[in-house]
mmCIF file of C-alpha atoms and ligand atoms in Angstrom:
data_model
loop_
_atom_site.group_PDB
_atom_site.id
_atom_site.type_symbol
_atom_site.label_atom_id
_atom_site.label_comp_id
_atom_site.label_asym_id
_atom_site.label_seq_id
_atom_site.Cartn_x
_atom_site.Cartn_y
_atom_site.Cartn_z
ATOM 1 C CA MET A 1 27.882 2.845 25.153
ATOM 2 C CA GLY A 2 31.160 1.012 25.784
ATOM 3 C CA ARG A 3 32.369 -0.093 29.189
ATOM 4 C CA LEU A 4 35.554 1.980 29.021
ATOM 5 C CA GLU A 5 34.322 5.339 27.719
ATOM 6 C CA ASN A 6 37.054 7.991 28.026
ATOM 7 C CA LYS A 7 39.509 5.668 29.759
ATOM 8 C CA VAL A 8 43.057 6.091 28.469
ATOM 9 C CA ALA A 9 44.538 2.697 27.557
ATOM 10 C CA LEU A 10 48.120 2.162 26.421
ATOM 11 C CA VAL A 11 48.937 -1.120 24.636
ATOM 12 C CA THR A 12 52.491 -2.169 23.777
ATOM 13 C CA GLY A 13 53.104 -4.317 20.724
ATOM 14 C CA GLY A 14 49.678 -3.227 19.548
ATOM 15 C CA ALA A 15 50.257 -3.378 15.803
ATOM 16 C CA MET A 16 49.895 -7.134 15.334
ATOM 17 C CA GLY A 17 48.665 -10.373 16.830
ATOM 18 C CA ILE A 18 47.284 -10.354 20.363
ATOM 19 C CA GLY A 19 48.148 -6.664 20.867
ATOM 20 C CA ALA A 20 46.093 -5.680 17.840
ATOM 21 C CA ALA A 21 43.136 -7.641 19.236
ATOM 22 C CA HIS A 22 43.545 -5.831 22.573
ATOM 23 C CA CYS A 23 43.504 -2.473 20.749
ATOM 24 C CA ARG A 24 40.385 -3.392 18.779
ATOM 25 C CA GLU A 25 38.539 -4.551 21.931
ATOM 26 C CA LEU A 26 39.514 -1.484 23.970
ATOM 27 C CA ALA A 27 38.524 0.870 21.139
ATOM 28 C CA ALA A 28 35.190 -0.952 20.725
ATOM 29 C CA GLN A 29 34.565 -0.344 24.443
ATOM 30 C CA GLY A 30 35.089 3.406 24.017
ATOM 31 C CA ALA A 31 38.612 3.719 25.433
ATOM 32 C CA LYS A 32 41.103 6.241 24.090
ATOM 33 C CA VAL A 33 43.646 3.736 22.814
ATOM 34 C CA VAL A 34 47.335 4.520 22.499
ATOM 35 C CA MET A 35 48.907 1.829 20.336
ATOM 36 C CA CYS A 36 52.677 1.528 20.835
ATOM 37 C CA ASP A 37 54.944 -0.561 18.628
ATOM 38 C CA VAL A 38 58.116 -0.617 16.557
ATOM 39 C CA ALA A 39 56.267 -1.759 13.398
ATOM 40 C CA ASP A 40 55.294 1.797 12.515
ATOM 41 C CA ASP A 41 53.601 1.331 9.120
ATOM 42 C CA VAL A 42 51.367 -1.540 10.246
ATOM 43 C CA GLY A 43 50.620 0.222 13.534
ATOM 44 C CA MET A 44 49.681 3.532 11.941
ATOM 45 C CA SER A 45 47.375 1.802 9.494
ATOM 46 C CA LEU A 46 45.503 -0.153 12.190
ATOM 47 C CA ALA A 47 45.359 2.890 14.484
ATOM 48 C CA LYS A 48 43.701 4.888 11.724
ATOM 49 C CA GLU A 49 41.182 2.097 11.116
ATOM 50 C CA ILE A 50 40.052 1.861 14.769
ATOM 51 C CA GLY A 51 40.464 5.512 15.799
ATOM 52 C CA ALA A 52 43.493 4.936 18.037
ATOM 53 C CA THR A 53 46.626 7.030 18.459
ATOM 54 C CA TYR A 54 49.813 5.380 17.195
ATOM 55 C CA VAL A 55 53.128 6.077 18.937
ATOM 56 C CA HIS A 56 56.541 4.558 18.197
ATOM 57 C CA LEU A 57 57.851 2.865 21.355
ATOM 58 C CA ASP A 58 60.554 0.249 21.748
ATOM 59 C CA VAL A 59 59.627 -1.063 25.184
ATOM 60 C CA SER A 60 63.247 -1.892 25.972
ATOM 61 C CA LYS A 61 64.223 1.802 25.776
ATOM 62 C CA GLU A 62 63.821 3.570 29.093
ATOM 63 C CA ASP A 63 64.004 7.080 27.618
ATOM 64 C CA GLU A 64 61.308 6.320 25.040
ATOM 65 C CA TRP A 65 58.917 5.273 27.819
ATOM 66 C CA ALA A 66 59.365 8.610 29.594
ATOM 67 C CA THR A 67 58.711 10.549 26.385
ATOM 68 C CA VAL A 68 55.623 8.538 25.426
ATOM 69 C CA VAL A 69 54.010 8.675 28.868
ATOM 70 C CA ASN A 70 54.610 12.444 29.137
ATOM 71 C CA GLU A 71 53.083 13.019 25.702
ATOM 72 C CA VAL A 72 50.056 10.801 26.395
ATOM 73 C CA VAL A 73 49.315 12.379 29.769
ATOM 74 C CA GLY A 74 49.685 15.841 28.210
ATOM 75 C CA SER A 75 47.386 15.148 25.274
ATOM 76 C CA LEU A 76 44.834 12.575 26.525
ATOM 77 C CA GLY A 77 45.075 12.698 30.330
ATOM 78 C CA ASN A 78 46.203 10.221 32.962
ATOM 79 C CA ILE A 79 46.658 6.618 31.950
ATOM 80 C CA ASP A 80 43.987 4.259 33.333
ATOM 81 C CA ILE A 81 44.997 0.992 31.660
ATOM 82 C CA LEU A 82 48.373 -0.428 30.620
ATOM 83 C CA ILE A 83 48.562 -3.631 28.594
ATOM 84 C CA ASN A 84 52.204 -4.781 28.577
ATOM 85 C CA ASN A 85 51.939 -7.068 25.574
ATOM 86 C CA ALA A 86 55.056 -6.579 23.418
ATOM 87 C CA GLY A 87 57.186 -9.699 23.322
ATOM 88 C CA ILE A 88 59.679 -11.592 21.204
ATOM 89 C CA ALA A 89 60.951 -15.152 21.099
ATOM 90 C CA LYS A 90 64.399 -16.305 20.005
ATOM 91 C CA SER A 91 65.982 -19.722 19.928
ATOM 92 C CA THR A 92 68.155 -19.971 23.064
ATOM 93 C CA PRO A 93 68.942 -23.611 23.928
ATOM 94 C CA ILE A 94 71.083 -23.597 27.063
ATOM 95 C CA GLY A 95 74.027 -25.337 25.397
ATOM 96 C CA THR A 96 74.347 -22.992 22.425
ATOM 97 C CA ALA A 97 72.393 -19.804 23.140
ATOM 98 C CA LYS A 98 74.009 -16.552 22.029
ATOM 99 C CA THR A 99 74.387 -13.940 24.739
ATOM 100 C CA GLU A 100 72.942 -11.207 22.511
ATOM 101 C CA ASP A 101 69.795 -13.274 21.919
ATOM 102 C CA TRP A 102 69.398 -13.903 25.653
ATOM 103 C CA ASP A 103 69.897 -10.199 26.402
ATOM 104 C CA ARG A 104 67.408 -9.009 23.777
ATOM 105 C CA VAL A 105 64.608 -11.337 24.900
ATOM 106 C CA ILE A 106 65.066 -10.321 28.530
ATOM 107 C CA ALA A 107 65.270 -6.635 27.558
ATOM 108 C CA VAL A 108 61.988 -6.673 25.633
ATOM 109 C CA ASN A 109 59.867 -9.183 27.548
ATOM 110 C CA LEU A 110 60.976 -8.622 31.134
ATOM 111 C CA THR A 111 62.737 -5.260 31.441
ATOM 112 C CA GLY A 112 60.250 -3.710 28.998
ATOM 113 C CA THR A 113 57.387 -4.826 31.232
ATOM 114 C CA PHE A 114 59.129 -3.346 34.280
ATOM 115 C CA PHE A 115 59.795 -0.056 32.448
ATOM 116 C CA GLY A 116 56.124 0.139 31.473
ATOM 117 C CA MET A 117 54.768 -0.393 34.979
ATOM 118 C CA ARG A 118 57.239 2.062 36.458
ATOM 119 C CA ALA A 119 56.519 4.683 33.791
ATOM 120 C CA VAL A 120 52.726 4.728 34.302
ATOM 121 C CA ALA A 121 52.560 4.293 38.085
ATOM 122 C CA ALA A 122 52.472 8.012 38.991
ATOM 123 C CA SER A 123 49.904 8.788 36.295
ATOM 124 C CA MET A 124 47.627 5.948 37.436
ATOM 125 C CA LYS A 125 47.929 7.072 41.027
ATOM 126 C CA ALA A 126 46.960 10.606 39.960
ATOM 127 C CA ALA A 127 43.943 9.130 38.141
ATOM 128 C CA GLY A 128 42.814 7.490 41.400
ATOM 129 C CA GLY A 129 43.782 3.996 40.296
ATOM 130 C CA GLY A 130 44.226 1.803 37.272
ATOM 131 C CA VAL A 131 44.790 -1.665 35.854
ATOM 132 C CA ILE A 132 47.958 -3.229 34.453
ATOM 133 C CA VAL A 133 47.851 -6.466 32.472
ATOM 134 C CA ASN A 134 51.265 -8.067 31.953
ATOM 135 C CA THR A 135 51.699 -10.721 29.280
ATOM 136 C CA SER A 136 53.374 -13.893 30.438
ATOM 137 C CA SER A 137 52.679 -17.252 28.771
ATOM 138 C CA VAL A 138 52.213 -20.911 29.575
ATOM 139 C CA ALA A 139 56.010 -20.709 29.296
ATOM 140 C CA GLY A 140 55.792 -18.717 32.545
ATOM 141 C CA LEU A 141 54.148 -21.712 34.252
ATOM 142 C CA VAL A 142 56.102 -24.686 32.885
ATOM 143 C CA GLY A 143 59.404 -25.238 31.103
ATOM 144 C CA THR A 144 59.797 -25.329 27.323
ATOM 145 C CA PRO A 145 62.876 -26.657 25.535
ATOM 146 C CA GLY A 146 64.959 -24.461 23.220
ATOM 147 C CA ILE A 147 63.755 -21.047 24.394
ATOM 148 C CA SER A 148 65.403 -20.604 27.793
ATOM 149 C CA ALA A 149 65.440 -16.796 27.613
ATOM 150 C CA TYR A 150 61.751 -16.638 26.710
ATOM 151 C CA VAL A 151 60.858 -19.000 29.552
ATOM 152 C CA ALA A 152 62.999 -17.030 32.017
ATOM 153 C CA SER A 153 61.435 -13.750 30.901
ATOM 154 C CA LYS A 154 57.886 -15.078 31.241
ATOM 155 C CA TRP A 155 58.493 -16.614 34.700
ATOM 156 C CA GLY A 156 60.009 -13.233 35.580
ATOM 157 C CA VAL A 157 56.912 -11.370 34.391
ATOM 158 C CA ARG A 158 54.759 -13.699 36.483
ATOM 159 C CA GLY A 159 56.744 -13.091 39.666
ATOM 160 C CA MET A 160 57.244 -9.380 39.084
ATOM 161 C CA THR A 161 53.475 -9.004 38.639
ATOM 162 C CA LYS A 162 52.936 -10.206 42.201
ATOM 163 C CA SER A 163 55.462 -7.734 43.614
ATOM 164 C CA ALA A 164 53.970 -4.937 41.542
ATOM 165 C CA ALA A 165 50.492 -5.760 42.816
ATOM 166 C CA MET A 166 51.779 -5.330 46.378
ATOM 167 C CA ASP A 167 53.689 -2.126 45.587
ATOM 168 C CA LEU A 168 50.840 -0.494 43.659
ATOM 169 C CA GLY A 169 47.813 -1.898 45.511
ATOM 170 C CA PRO A 170 47.712 0.986 48.017
ATOM 171 C CA ASP A 171 47.240 3.327 45.029
ATOM 172 C CA ASN A 172 44.230 1.313 43.823
ATOM 173 C CA ILE A 173 46.171 -0.177 40.922
ATOM 174 C CA ARG A 174 45.415 -3.829 40.134
ATOM 175 C CA VAL A 175 48.106 -5.848 38.356
ATOM 176 C CA PHE A 176 47.619 -9.180 36.571
ATOM 177 C CA SER A 177 49.593 -11.639 34.513
ATOM 178 C CA ILE A 178 47.932 -13.416 31.609
ATOM 179 C CA HIS A 179 49.223 -16.765 30.342
ATOM 180 C CA PRO A 180 48.240 -17.601 26.774
ATOM 181 C CA GLY A 181 48.998 -20.995 25.284
ATOM 182 C CA ALA A 182 49.115 -21.623 21.531
ATOM 183 C CA ILE A 183 47.510 -18.570 19.937
ATOM 184 C CA ASP A 184 47.343 -18.097 16.162
ATOM 185 C CA THR A 185 49.370 -14.895 15.528
ATOM 186 C CA PRO A 186 52.305 -13.751 13.369
ATOM 187 C CA MET A 187 54.638 -14.888 16.214
ATOM 188 C CA SER A 188 53.551 -18.509 15.781
ATOM 189 C CA PRO A 189 55.399 -20.548 13.141
ATOM 190 C CA ALA A 190 53.558 -20.343 9.809
ATOM 191 C CA GLY A 191 51.556 -23.409 8.833
ATOM 192 C CA ASP A 192 51.899 -25.257 12.139
ATOM 193 C CA ARG A 193 48.457 -25.356 13.738
ATOM 194 C CA GLU A 194 48.422 -28.931 15.062
ATOM 195 C CA PRO A 195 47.198 -29.214 18.668
ATOM 196 C CA ARG A 196 50.037 -29.038 21.192
ATOM 197 C CA GLY A 197 48.567 -30.954 24.086
ATOM 198 C CA GLN A 198 45.573 -28.701 24.624
ATOM 199 C CA ILE A 199 42.373 -30.313 25.956
ATOM 200 C CA ILE A 200 40.497 -28.051 23.523
ATOM 201 C CA THR A 201 42.082 -29.405 20.366
ATOM 202 C CA ARG A 202 42.564 -26.216 18.404
ATOM 203 C CA TRP A 203 44.715 -23.102 18.633
ATOM 204 C CA GLY A 204 43.321 -20.037 20.374
ATOM 205 C CA GLN A 205 42.507 -16.777 18.645
ATOM 206 C CA ALA A 206 43.890 -13.381 19.623
ATOM 207 C CA GLU A 207 40.330 -12.135 20.153
ATOM 208 C CA GLU A 208 39.839 -14.748 22.885
ATOM 209 C CA VAL A 209 42.840 -13.348 24.761
ATOM 210 C CA ALA A 210 41.414 -9.836 24.359
ATOM 211 C CA LYS A 211 38.139 -10.956 25.944
ATOM 212 C CA MET A 212 40.047 -12.137 29.011
ATOM 213 C CA MET A 213 41.885 -8.811 29.119
ATOM 214 C CA LEU A 214 38.536 -7.000 29.040
ATOM 215 C CA PHE A 215 37.285 -9.052 31.996
ATOM 216 C CA LEU A 216 40.391 -8.120 33.972
ATOM 217 C CA VAL A 217 40.145 -4.377 33.328
ATOM 218 C CA THR A 218 36.393 -4.235 34.016
ATOM 219 C CA ASP A 219 34.859 -6.940 36.221
ATOM 220 C CA ALA A 220 37.832 -8.513 38.034
ATOM 221 C CA THR A 221 37.560 -5.971 40.841
ATOM 222 C CA PHE A 222 38.594 -8.308 43.720
ATOM 223 C CA SER A 223 41.606 -9.816 41.946
ATOM 224 C CA THR A 224 45.185 -8.622 41.801
ATOM 225 C CA GLY A 225 48.632 -10.186 41.626
ATOM 226 C CA SER A 226 47.119 -13.305 40.139
ATOM 227 C CA GLU A 227 47.515 -15.451 37.046
ATOM 228 C CA PHE A 228 44.900 -15.861 34.324
ATOM 229 C CA VAL A 229 45.502 -18.789 31.992
ATOM 230 C CA ILE A 230 44.053 -19.043 28.482
ATOM 231 C CA ASP A 231 45.595 -22.165 27.027
ATOM 232 C CA GLY A 232 42.827 -24.564 25.952
ATOM 233 C CA GLY A 233 43.691 -26.697 28.984
ATOM 234 C CA PHE A 234 47.370 -27.209 28.086
ATOM 235 C CA THR A 235 48.585 -26.762 31.687
ATOM 236 C CA ALA A 236 45.740 -28.803 33.206
ATOM 237 C CA ARG A 237 47.749 -31.968 32.600
HETATM 238 N N1 NAD B 301 51.144 -16.250 20.097
HETATM 239 C C1 NAD B 301 51.271 -17.090 21.118
HETATM 240 O O1 NAD B 301 51.061 -18.299 20.975
HETATM 241 C C2 NAD B 301 51.642 -16.566 22.491
HETATM 242 C C3 NAD B 301 51.589 -17.456 23.572
HETATM 243 C C4 NAD B 301 51.926 -17.003 24.843
HETATM 244 C C5 NAD B 301 52.312 -15.691 25.030
HETATM 245 N N2 NAD B 301 52.369 -14.846 23.962
HETATM 246 C C6 NAD B 301 52.794 -13.476 24.236
HETATM 247 O O2 NAD B 301 51.807 -12.577 23.803
HETATM 248 C C7 NAD B 301 52.434 -11.360 23.391
HETATM 249 C C8 NAD B 301 52.019 -11.022 21.984
HETATM 250 O O3 NAD B 301 52.410 -12.093 21.149
HETATM 251 P P1 NAD B 301 51.930 -12.246 19.638
HETATM 252 O O4 NAD B 301 51.786 -13.689 19.402
HETATM 253 O O5 NAD B 301 50.786 -11.343 19.368
HETATM 254 O O6 NAD B 301 53.256 -11.760 18.898
HETATM 255 P P2 NAD B 301 53.431 -11.019 17.487
HETATM 256 O O7 NAD B 301 54.840 -11.246 17.089
HETATM 257 O O8 NAD B 301 52.346 -11.444 16.563
HETATM 258 O O9 NAD B 301 53.225 -9.481 17.862
HETATM 259 C C9 NAD B 301 54.116 -8.848 18.771
HETATM 260 C C10 NAD B 301 54.051 -7.350 18.553
HETATM 261 O O10 NAD B 301 55.043 -6.762 19.412
HETATM 262 C C11 NAD B 301 55.802 -5.832 18.666
HETATM 263 N N3 NAD B 301 57.138 -5.679 19.246
HETATM 264 C C12 NAD B 301 58.189 -6.525 19.150
HETATM 265 N N4 NAD B 301 59.251 -6.020 19.805
HETATM 266 C C13 NAD B 301 58.858 -4.820 20.313
HETATM 267 C C14 NAD B 301 59.499 -3.821 21.087
HETATM 268 N N5 NAD B 301 60.783 -3.928 21.444
HETATM 269 N N6 NAD B 301 58.794 -2.736 21.461
HETATM 270 C C15 NAD B 301 57.486 -2.603 21.086
HETATM 271 N N7 NAD B 301 56.832 -3.501 20.343
HETATM 272 C C16 NAD B 301 57.513 -4.605 19.966
HETATM 273 C C17 NAD B 301 55.817 -6.414 17.247
HETATM 274 O O11 NAD B 301 56.145 -5.440 16.275
HETATM 275 C C18 NAD B 301 54.386 -6.934 17.120
HETATM 276 O O12 NAD B 301 53.485 -5.938 16.691
HETATM 277 C C19 NAD B 301 53.933 -11.581 23.556
HETATM 278 O O13 NAD B 301 54.357 -11.055 24.805
HETATM 279 C C20 NAD B 301 54.068 -13.083 23.545
HETATM 280 O O14 NAD B 301 55.212 -13.532 24.206
HETATM 281 C C21 NAD B 301 52.044 -15.254 22.703
#
């Protein structure tokens, strides 16, 4: 018997990397997993393997959020868990960044996270409560050169999470930000797995991030609006 039997869990960016690990963990715990992504072929294949439902969703598209949430509530019931995981990184050094790259990173990482929380809030309230896990980064705790838009988006997710926790707390909805460090996924540059200042001198695995997510949606019942770091000690310095 899983710990999330019959809970409806929606994961964005669920086809690959950390999102795929979240989907696997939630499915293993008995949740009805709705995997949302723009990588349709990969997503449909994984969804079939783990018994999830795959839905195309570009998190930066407001209208797509409304459609997906309506369909999920109609077919599976109210949404109990939202994992806002979809994210992209683009090179945006302050001196030379292209405006379209800045805009796209903010649209996916920050506005997409806002759209997700707003879209599920009424459904979670109707369910009697819920849990939202927003994906920030160690880049939402410190600066990083060359990726100004990514850093801005992740600091934004961190701050917005605290406001959301206050707005949604009266409806019994807990909201967290998670802050992974170097995690071995398709987003990470191929071949580069040298330690990057972690105390634990290896890269993290997506499954380790999923275990933290599981703690937040199950046992972290007196936490909300707070930051959970999984970075091998990178930000301890
Ligand atoms: N890998 C790391 O080291 C690391 C560190 C800190 C934070 N993060 C964050 O964790 C999250 C997942 O990262 P990852 O490493 O698994 O990345 P990834 O690139 O391996 O996977 C991201 C997934 O998001 C999907 N996606 C991209 N744009 C989308 C959109 N507009 N709408 C819906 N889905 C979209 C992709 O298709 C992919 O399946 C991201 O928010 C990322 O910023 C990753």
